[in-house]
XYZ file of C-alpha atoms in Angstrom:
463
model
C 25.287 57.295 -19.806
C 21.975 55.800 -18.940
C 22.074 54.198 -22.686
C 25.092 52.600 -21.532
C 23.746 51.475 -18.288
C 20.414 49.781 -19.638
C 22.505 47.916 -22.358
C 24.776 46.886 -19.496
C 21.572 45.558 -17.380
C 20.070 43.682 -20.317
C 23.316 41.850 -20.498
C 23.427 41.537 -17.371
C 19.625 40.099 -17.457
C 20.596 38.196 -20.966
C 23.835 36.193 -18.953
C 21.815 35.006 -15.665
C 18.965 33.334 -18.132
C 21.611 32.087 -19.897
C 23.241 30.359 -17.201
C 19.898 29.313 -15.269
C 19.562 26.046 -17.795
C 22.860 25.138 -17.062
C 22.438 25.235 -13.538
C 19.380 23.342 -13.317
C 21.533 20.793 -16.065
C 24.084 20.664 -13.367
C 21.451 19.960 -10.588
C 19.944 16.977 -12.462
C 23.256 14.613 -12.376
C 26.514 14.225 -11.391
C 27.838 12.923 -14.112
C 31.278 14.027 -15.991
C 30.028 16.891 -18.973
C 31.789 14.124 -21.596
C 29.289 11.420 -19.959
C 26.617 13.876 -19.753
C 27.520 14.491 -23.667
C 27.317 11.273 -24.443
C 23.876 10.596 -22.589
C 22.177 13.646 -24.525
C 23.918 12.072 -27.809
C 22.264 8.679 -27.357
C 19.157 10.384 -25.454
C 18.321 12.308 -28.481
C 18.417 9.347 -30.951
C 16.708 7.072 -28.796
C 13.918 9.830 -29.046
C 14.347 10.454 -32.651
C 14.293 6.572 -33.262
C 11.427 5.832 -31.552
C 8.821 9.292 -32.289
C 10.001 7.823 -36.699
C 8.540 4.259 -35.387
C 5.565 5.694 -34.098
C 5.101 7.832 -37.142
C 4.652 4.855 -39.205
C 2.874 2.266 -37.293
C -0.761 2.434 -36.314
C -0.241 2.864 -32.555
C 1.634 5.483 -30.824
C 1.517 3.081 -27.373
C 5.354 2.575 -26.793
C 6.091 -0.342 -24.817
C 9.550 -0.810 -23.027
C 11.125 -4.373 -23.385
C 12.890 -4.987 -20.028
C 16.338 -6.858 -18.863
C 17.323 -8.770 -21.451
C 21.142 -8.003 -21.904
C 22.007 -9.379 -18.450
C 19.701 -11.739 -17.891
C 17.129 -12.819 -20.554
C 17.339 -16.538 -19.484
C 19.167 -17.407 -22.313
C 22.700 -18.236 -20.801
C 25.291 -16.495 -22.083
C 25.114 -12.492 -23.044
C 25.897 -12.733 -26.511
C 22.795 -15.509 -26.390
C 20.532 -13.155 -24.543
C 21.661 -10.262 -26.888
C 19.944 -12.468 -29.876
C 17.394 -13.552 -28.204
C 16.158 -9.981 -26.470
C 17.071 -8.364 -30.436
C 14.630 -11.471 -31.725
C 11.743 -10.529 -29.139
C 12.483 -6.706 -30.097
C 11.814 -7.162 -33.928
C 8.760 -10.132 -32.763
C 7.193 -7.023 -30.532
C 7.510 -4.804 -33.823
C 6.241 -6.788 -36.502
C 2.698 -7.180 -33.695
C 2.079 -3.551 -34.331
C 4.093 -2.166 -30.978
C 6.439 0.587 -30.611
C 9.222 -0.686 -29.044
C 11.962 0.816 -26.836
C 14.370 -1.827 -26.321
C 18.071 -1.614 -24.951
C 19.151 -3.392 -28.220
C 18.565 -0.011 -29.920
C 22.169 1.506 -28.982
C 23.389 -1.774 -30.230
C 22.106 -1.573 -33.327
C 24.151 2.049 -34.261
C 27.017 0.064 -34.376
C 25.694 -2.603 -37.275
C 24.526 0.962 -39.503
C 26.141 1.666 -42.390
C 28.743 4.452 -41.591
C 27.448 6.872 -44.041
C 23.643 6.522 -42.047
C 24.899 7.603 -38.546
C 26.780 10.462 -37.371
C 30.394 10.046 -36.128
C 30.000 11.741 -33.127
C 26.779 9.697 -32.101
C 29.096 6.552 -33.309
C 31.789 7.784 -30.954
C 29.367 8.114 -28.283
C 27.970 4.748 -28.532
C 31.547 3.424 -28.337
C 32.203 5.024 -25.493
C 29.313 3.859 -23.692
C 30.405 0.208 -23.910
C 32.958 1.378 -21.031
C 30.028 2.503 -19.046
C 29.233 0.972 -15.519
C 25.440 -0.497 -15.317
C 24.124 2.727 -13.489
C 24.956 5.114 -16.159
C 22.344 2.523 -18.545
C 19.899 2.672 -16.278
C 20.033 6.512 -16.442
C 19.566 6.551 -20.265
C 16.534 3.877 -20.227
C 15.284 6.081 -17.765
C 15.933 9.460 -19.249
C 14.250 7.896 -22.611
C 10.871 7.068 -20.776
C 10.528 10.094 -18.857
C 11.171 12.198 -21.879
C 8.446 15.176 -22.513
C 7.667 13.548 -25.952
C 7.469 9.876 -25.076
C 6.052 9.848 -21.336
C 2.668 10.315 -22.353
C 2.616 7.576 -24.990
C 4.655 4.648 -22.661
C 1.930 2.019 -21.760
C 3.720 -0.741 -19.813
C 7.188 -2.706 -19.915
C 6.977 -6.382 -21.395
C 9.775 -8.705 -19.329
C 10.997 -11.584 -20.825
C 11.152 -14.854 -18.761
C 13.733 -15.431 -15.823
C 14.996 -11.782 -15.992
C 13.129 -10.666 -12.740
C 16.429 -10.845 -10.426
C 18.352 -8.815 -11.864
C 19.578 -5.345 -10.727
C 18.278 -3.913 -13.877
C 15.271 -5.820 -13.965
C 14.369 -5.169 -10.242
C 14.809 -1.163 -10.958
C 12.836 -1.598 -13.766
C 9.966 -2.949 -12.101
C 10.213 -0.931 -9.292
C 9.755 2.196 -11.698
C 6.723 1.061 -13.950
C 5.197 -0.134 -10.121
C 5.552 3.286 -9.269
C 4.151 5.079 -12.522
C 1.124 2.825 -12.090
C 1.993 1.192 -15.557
C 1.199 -2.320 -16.685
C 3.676 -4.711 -16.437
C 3.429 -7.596 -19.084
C 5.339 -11.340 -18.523
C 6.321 -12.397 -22.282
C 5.779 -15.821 -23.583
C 6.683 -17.946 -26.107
C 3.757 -20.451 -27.335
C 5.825 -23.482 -28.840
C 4.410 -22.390 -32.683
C 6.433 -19.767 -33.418
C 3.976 -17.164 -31.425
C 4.277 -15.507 -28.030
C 1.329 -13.623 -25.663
C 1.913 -11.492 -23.254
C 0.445 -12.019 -19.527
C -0.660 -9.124 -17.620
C 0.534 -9.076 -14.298
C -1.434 -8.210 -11.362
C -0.026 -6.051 -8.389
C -1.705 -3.581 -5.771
C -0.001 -0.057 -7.311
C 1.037 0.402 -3.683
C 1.640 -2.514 -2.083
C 3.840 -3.735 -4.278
C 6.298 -1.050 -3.644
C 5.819 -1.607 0.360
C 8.970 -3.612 2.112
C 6.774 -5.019 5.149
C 9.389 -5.182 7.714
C 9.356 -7.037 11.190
C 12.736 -6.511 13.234
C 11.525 -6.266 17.219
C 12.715 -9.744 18.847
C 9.888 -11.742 18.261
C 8.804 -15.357 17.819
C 9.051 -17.527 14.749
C 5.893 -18.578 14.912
C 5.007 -14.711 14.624
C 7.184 -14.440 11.799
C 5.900 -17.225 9.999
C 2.311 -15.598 10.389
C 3.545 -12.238 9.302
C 5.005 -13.834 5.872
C 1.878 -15.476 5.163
C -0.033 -12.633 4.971
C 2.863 -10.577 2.715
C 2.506 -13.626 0.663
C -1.592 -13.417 0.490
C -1.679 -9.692 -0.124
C 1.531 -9.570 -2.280
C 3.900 -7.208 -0.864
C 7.085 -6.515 -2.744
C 8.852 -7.844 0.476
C 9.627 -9.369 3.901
C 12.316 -7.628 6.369
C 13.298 -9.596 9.045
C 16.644 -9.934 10.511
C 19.038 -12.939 9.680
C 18.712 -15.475 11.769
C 15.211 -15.811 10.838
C 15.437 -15.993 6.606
C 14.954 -20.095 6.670
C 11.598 -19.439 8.309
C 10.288 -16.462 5.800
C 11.922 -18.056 2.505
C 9.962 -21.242 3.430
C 6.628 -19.251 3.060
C 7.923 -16.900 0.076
C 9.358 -19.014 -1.826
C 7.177 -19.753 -4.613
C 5.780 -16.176 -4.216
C 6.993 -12.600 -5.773
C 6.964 -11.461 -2.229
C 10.751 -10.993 -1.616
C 12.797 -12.265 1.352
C 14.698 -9.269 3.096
C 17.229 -9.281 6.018
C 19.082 -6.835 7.611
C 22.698 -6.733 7.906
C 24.540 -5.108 10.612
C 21.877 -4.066 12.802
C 21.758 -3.380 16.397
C 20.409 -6.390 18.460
C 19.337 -5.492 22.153
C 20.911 -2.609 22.972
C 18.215 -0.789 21.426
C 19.213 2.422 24.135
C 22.829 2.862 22.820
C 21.709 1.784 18.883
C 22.302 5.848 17.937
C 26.421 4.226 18.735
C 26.194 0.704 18.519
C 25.535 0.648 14.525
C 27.710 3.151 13.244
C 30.389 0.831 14.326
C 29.817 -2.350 13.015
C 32.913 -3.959 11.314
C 32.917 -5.108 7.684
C 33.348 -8.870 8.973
C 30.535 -9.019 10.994
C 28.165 -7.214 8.010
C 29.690 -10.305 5.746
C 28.783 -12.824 8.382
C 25.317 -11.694 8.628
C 25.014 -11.857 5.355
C 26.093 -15.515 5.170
C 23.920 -16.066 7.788
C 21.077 -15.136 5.727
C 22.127 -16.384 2.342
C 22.542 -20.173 4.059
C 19.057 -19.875 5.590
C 17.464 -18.968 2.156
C 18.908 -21.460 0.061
C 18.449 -23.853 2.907
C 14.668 -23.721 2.093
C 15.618 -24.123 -1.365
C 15.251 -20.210 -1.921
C 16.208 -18.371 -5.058
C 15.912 -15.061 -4.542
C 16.823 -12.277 -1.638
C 17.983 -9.028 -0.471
C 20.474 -7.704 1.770
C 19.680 -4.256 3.366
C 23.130 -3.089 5.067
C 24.085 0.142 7.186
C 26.228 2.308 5.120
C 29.549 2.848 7.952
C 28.058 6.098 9.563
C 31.355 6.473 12.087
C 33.565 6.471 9.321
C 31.552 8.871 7.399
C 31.315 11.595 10.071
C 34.756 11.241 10.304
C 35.536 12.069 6.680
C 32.872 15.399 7.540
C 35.123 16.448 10.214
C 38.461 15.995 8.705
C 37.291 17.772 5.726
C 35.950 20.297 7.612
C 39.084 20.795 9.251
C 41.216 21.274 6.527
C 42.501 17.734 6.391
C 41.363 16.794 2.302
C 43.968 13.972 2.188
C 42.640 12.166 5.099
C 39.281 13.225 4.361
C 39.570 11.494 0.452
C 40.609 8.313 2.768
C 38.170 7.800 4.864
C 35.249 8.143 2.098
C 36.671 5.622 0.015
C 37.089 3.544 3.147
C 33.632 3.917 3.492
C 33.067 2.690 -0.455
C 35.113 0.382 0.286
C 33.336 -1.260 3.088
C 30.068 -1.046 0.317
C 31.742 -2.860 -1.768
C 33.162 -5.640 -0.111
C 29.845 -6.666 1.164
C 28.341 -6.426 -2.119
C 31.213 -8.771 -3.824
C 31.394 -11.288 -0.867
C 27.446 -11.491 -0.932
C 27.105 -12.204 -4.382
C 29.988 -14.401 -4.361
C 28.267 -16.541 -1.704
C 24.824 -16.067 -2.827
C 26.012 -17.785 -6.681
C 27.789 -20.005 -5.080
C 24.486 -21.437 -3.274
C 22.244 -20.648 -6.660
C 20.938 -17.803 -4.610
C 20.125 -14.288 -6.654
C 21.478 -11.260 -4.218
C 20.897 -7.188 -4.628
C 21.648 -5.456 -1.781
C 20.356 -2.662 -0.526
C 22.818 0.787 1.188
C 21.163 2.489 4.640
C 22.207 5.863 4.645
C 20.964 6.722 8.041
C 19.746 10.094 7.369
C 18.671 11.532 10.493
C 22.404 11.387 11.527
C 23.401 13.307 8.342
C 23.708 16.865 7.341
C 22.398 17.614 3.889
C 26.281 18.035 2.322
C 27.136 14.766 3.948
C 23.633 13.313 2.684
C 25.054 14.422 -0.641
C 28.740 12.945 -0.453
C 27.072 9.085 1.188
C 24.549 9.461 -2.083
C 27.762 10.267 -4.108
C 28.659 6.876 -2.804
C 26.175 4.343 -3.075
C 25.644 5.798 -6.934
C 29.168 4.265 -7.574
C 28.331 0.972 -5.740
C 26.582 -2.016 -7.353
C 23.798 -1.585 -4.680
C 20.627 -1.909 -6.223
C 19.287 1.285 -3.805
C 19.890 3.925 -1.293
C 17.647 3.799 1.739
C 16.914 6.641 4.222
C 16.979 5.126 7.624
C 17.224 1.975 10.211
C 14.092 3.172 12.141
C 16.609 3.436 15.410
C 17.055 7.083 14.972
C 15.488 10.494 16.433
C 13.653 10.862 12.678
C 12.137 8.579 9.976
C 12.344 9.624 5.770
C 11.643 13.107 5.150
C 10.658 14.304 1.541
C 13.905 16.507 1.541
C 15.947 13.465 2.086
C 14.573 11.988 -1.110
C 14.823 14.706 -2.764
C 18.568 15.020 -2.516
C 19.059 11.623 -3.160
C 17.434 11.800 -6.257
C 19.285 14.677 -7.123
C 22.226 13.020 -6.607
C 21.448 9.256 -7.640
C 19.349 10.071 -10.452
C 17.416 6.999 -12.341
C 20.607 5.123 -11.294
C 19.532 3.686 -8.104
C 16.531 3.035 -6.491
C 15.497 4.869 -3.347
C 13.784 3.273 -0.736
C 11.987 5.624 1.697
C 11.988 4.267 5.507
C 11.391 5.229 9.341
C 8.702 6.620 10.529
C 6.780 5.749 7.148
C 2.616 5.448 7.421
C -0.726 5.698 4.965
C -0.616 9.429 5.069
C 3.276 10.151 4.472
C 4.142 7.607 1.936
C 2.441 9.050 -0.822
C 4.027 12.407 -0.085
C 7.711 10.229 -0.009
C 6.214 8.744 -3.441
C 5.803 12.296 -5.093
C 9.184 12.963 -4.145
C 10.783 10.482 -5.742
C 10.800 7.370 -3.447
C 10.553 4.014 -5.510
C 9.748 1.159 -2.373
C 8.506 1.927 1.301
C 9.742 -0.017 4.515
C 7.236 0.153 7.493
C 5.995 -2.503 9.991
C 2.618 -1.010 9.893
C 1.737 -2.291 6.293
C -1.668 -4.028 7.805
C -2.702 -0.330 8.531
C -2.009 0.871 5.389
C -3.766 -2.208 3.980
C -7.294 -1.461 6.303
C -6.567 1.904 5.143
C -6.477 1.703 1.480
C -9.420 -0.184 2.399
C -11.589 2.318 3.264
C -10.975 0.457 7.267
C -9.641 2.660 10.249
C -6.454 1.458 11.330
C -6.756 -1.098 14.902
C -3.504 0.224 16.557
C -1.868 3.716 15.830
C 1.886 4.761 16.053
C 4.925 2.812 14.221
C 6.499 -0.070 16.106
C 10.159 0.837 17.819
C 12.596 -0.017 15.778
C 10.946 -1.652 13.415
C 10.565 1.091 10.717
């Protein structure tokens, strides 16, 4: 009897370790298992590919070659493919290890006796993929226990700095503190690459000025995001002609808020759950027309995510009601996505580059209705998730970013905001956080410094 009972506990013991790796599997995406199959098919010869290249070149530093399928300023995509495979094999022959997005490409130009079916099949497969699930692999690849340690910076290739891809990318080498390295070509035949220079924090910080203010005070405020190179400037729409006149020519990026409350700053916890699609669009026109008034290229759009609509999915799935429930959350996808096509559709129309950027308002959220708004965004073409408005009872927490990243994985970035200041954000950054909006970014500027900060608290309503 006790033999029987111990060999019953081991299996007992034997089954929960079993099933701990799977659960922590489960934790770490979202994803359908055949997607997550095909990601850990790919993954693993990515891995494979790259520790073979490094075992017979000279250097083990492995350099990631960023954005060219999309947008590698060739034109067309079948014109950017040859031209990002060309840089790829120009990087190589220099002495560099190279992971490049033309890799999975190449599996399908392989002999069919050199590459297994099932990795063949997988590769096929992932032609049907949506952008996000990309990004997830790239990212996977770098962060992977055998690479990590060896990845020394990302080489970009000219005019591919706009794009979605190319913006995540750069947000996540910003915040591993890696080099980032502008390729170009010489006119003989030869290329150098061009080290660029950015502050490792703030050029992850969204410097953010939404109180009603002058322009004059605006125009001030850009200037100095401009001198000290912030990743960007947040004001609200009707004042984009006067920031994208100062930004410009500069990497600092112009930012406006859509759907905002205005003066009503008492009743804001109502006031912007509510705010119709229409009126997020119109916004968002109003902002496109002032940047490429100015002759602006580039800008982003950070929208309210419809909060009313949400907590009204909550309760009717809560009570019972899954039809109307399933509804209402793709009405609130739906709302995402609208703004997203009729902003782009604008924004090319005036030769204006447009990601936008989804406000989840987290204080307002339980953490399974955190979960199902994450859920969301991840299926969006939004370029991030973002914690809060900086109207509600509480900022970014570090739980909030954690469930978003466990949710959203590498496929989106997260931007941490609300109540954000020198001593939180790198807490916010350790948790996963990719960019920062605050309105006290001279603070954290004095403080990184060494200075003491000349006013203390965060602005109302203004992150």
């Amino acid at each position: 009897m006790t033999r029987r009972l111990v060999r019953v506990s081991v299996l007992v013991i034997i089954a929960l370790l079993l099933a701990a790796p799977r659960a922590r599997a489960d934790e770490r995406s979202s994803y359908s298992p055949a997607i997550e199959t095909d990601l850990g098919r790919i993954q693993s010869y990515m891995v494979k590919r790259v520790l073979a290249e490094q075992a017979a070149a000279k250097s083990k530093d492995i350099y990631y070659l960023s954005g060219p399928v999309s947008s590698g300023g060739k034109g067309s995509l079948p014109a950017n493919l040859r031209y990002g495979w060309d840089v790829t094999q120009r990087l190589r022959q220099s002495g560099k290890v190279v992971i490049s997005p033309f890799e999975v490409e190449s599996v399908l130009r392989m002999p069919q006796t050199k590459v297994d079916a099932d990795l063949r099949s997988a590769v096929n497969r992932a032609k049907h993929w949506p952008h996000s699930v990309f990004m997830e692999l790239w990212a996977r690849v770098l962060t992977d226990p055998m690479l990590r340690p060896h990845v020394k910076g990302m080489v970009a290739l000219p005019d591919a700095g706009s794009s979605t891809g190319a913006v995540q990318e750069d947000a996540w080498f910003k915040r591993w503190n890696l080099p980032i390295y502008r390729f170009y070509e010489r006119g003989d035949g030869k290329f150098r690459l061009r080290k660029q220079r950015y502050d490792s924090t703030l050029s992850l910080v969204e410097h953010t000025l939404l109180k009603p203010t002058t322009a004059d005070m605006v125009r001030r405020e850009a200037r100095w995001a401009r001198k000290k190179k912030v990743r960007a400037m947040v004001v609200r729409p009707e004042m984009m002609g006067v920031i994208g006149n100062v930004l410009k020519h500069s990497p600092t990026i112009p930012t406006s808020v859509i759907g905002f409350p205005t003066a009503k700053f008492k009743q804001a916890g109502v006031d912007w759950q509510r705010v119709p699609t229409m009126n997020k669009i119109a916004d968002a026109k109003r902002a496109i027309d002032g940047i490429a008034s100015v002759g602006g290229k580039q800008l982003e759009l950070d929208m309210i995510i419809d909060v009313h609509m949400l907590k009204r999915a909550r309760q009717a799935e809560l009570g019972g009601h899954q039809a109307r429930a399933k509804q209402l959350y793709a009405g609130v996808k739906r709302d995402i996505d609208v703004v997203i096509a009729g902003a782009k559709k604008l924004a090319k129309s005036r030769g204006v580059d447009v990601n936008v950027k989804v406000i989840v308002e987290t204080s307002q959220l339980d953490e399974p209705l955190l979960r199902k708004a994450a859920e969301i965004v991840r299926d969006t073409r939004a370029l991030a998730i973002k914690t809060s408005t900086g109207y509600g009872p509480r900022g970014a927490t570090q739980r909030d970013i954690q469930i978003m990243r466990d949710v959203v994985g590498h496929t989106k970035l997260i931007k941490a905001s609300g109540g954000v200041d020198g001593p939180k954000l790198p807490r916010l950054r350790r948790s996963g956080a990719h960019l920062f909006g605050m309105s006290g970014t001279r603070d954290l500027h004095r403080s990184l410094r060494g200075l003491q900060p000349r006013r203390s608290g965060r602005s109302k309503g203004g992150y």
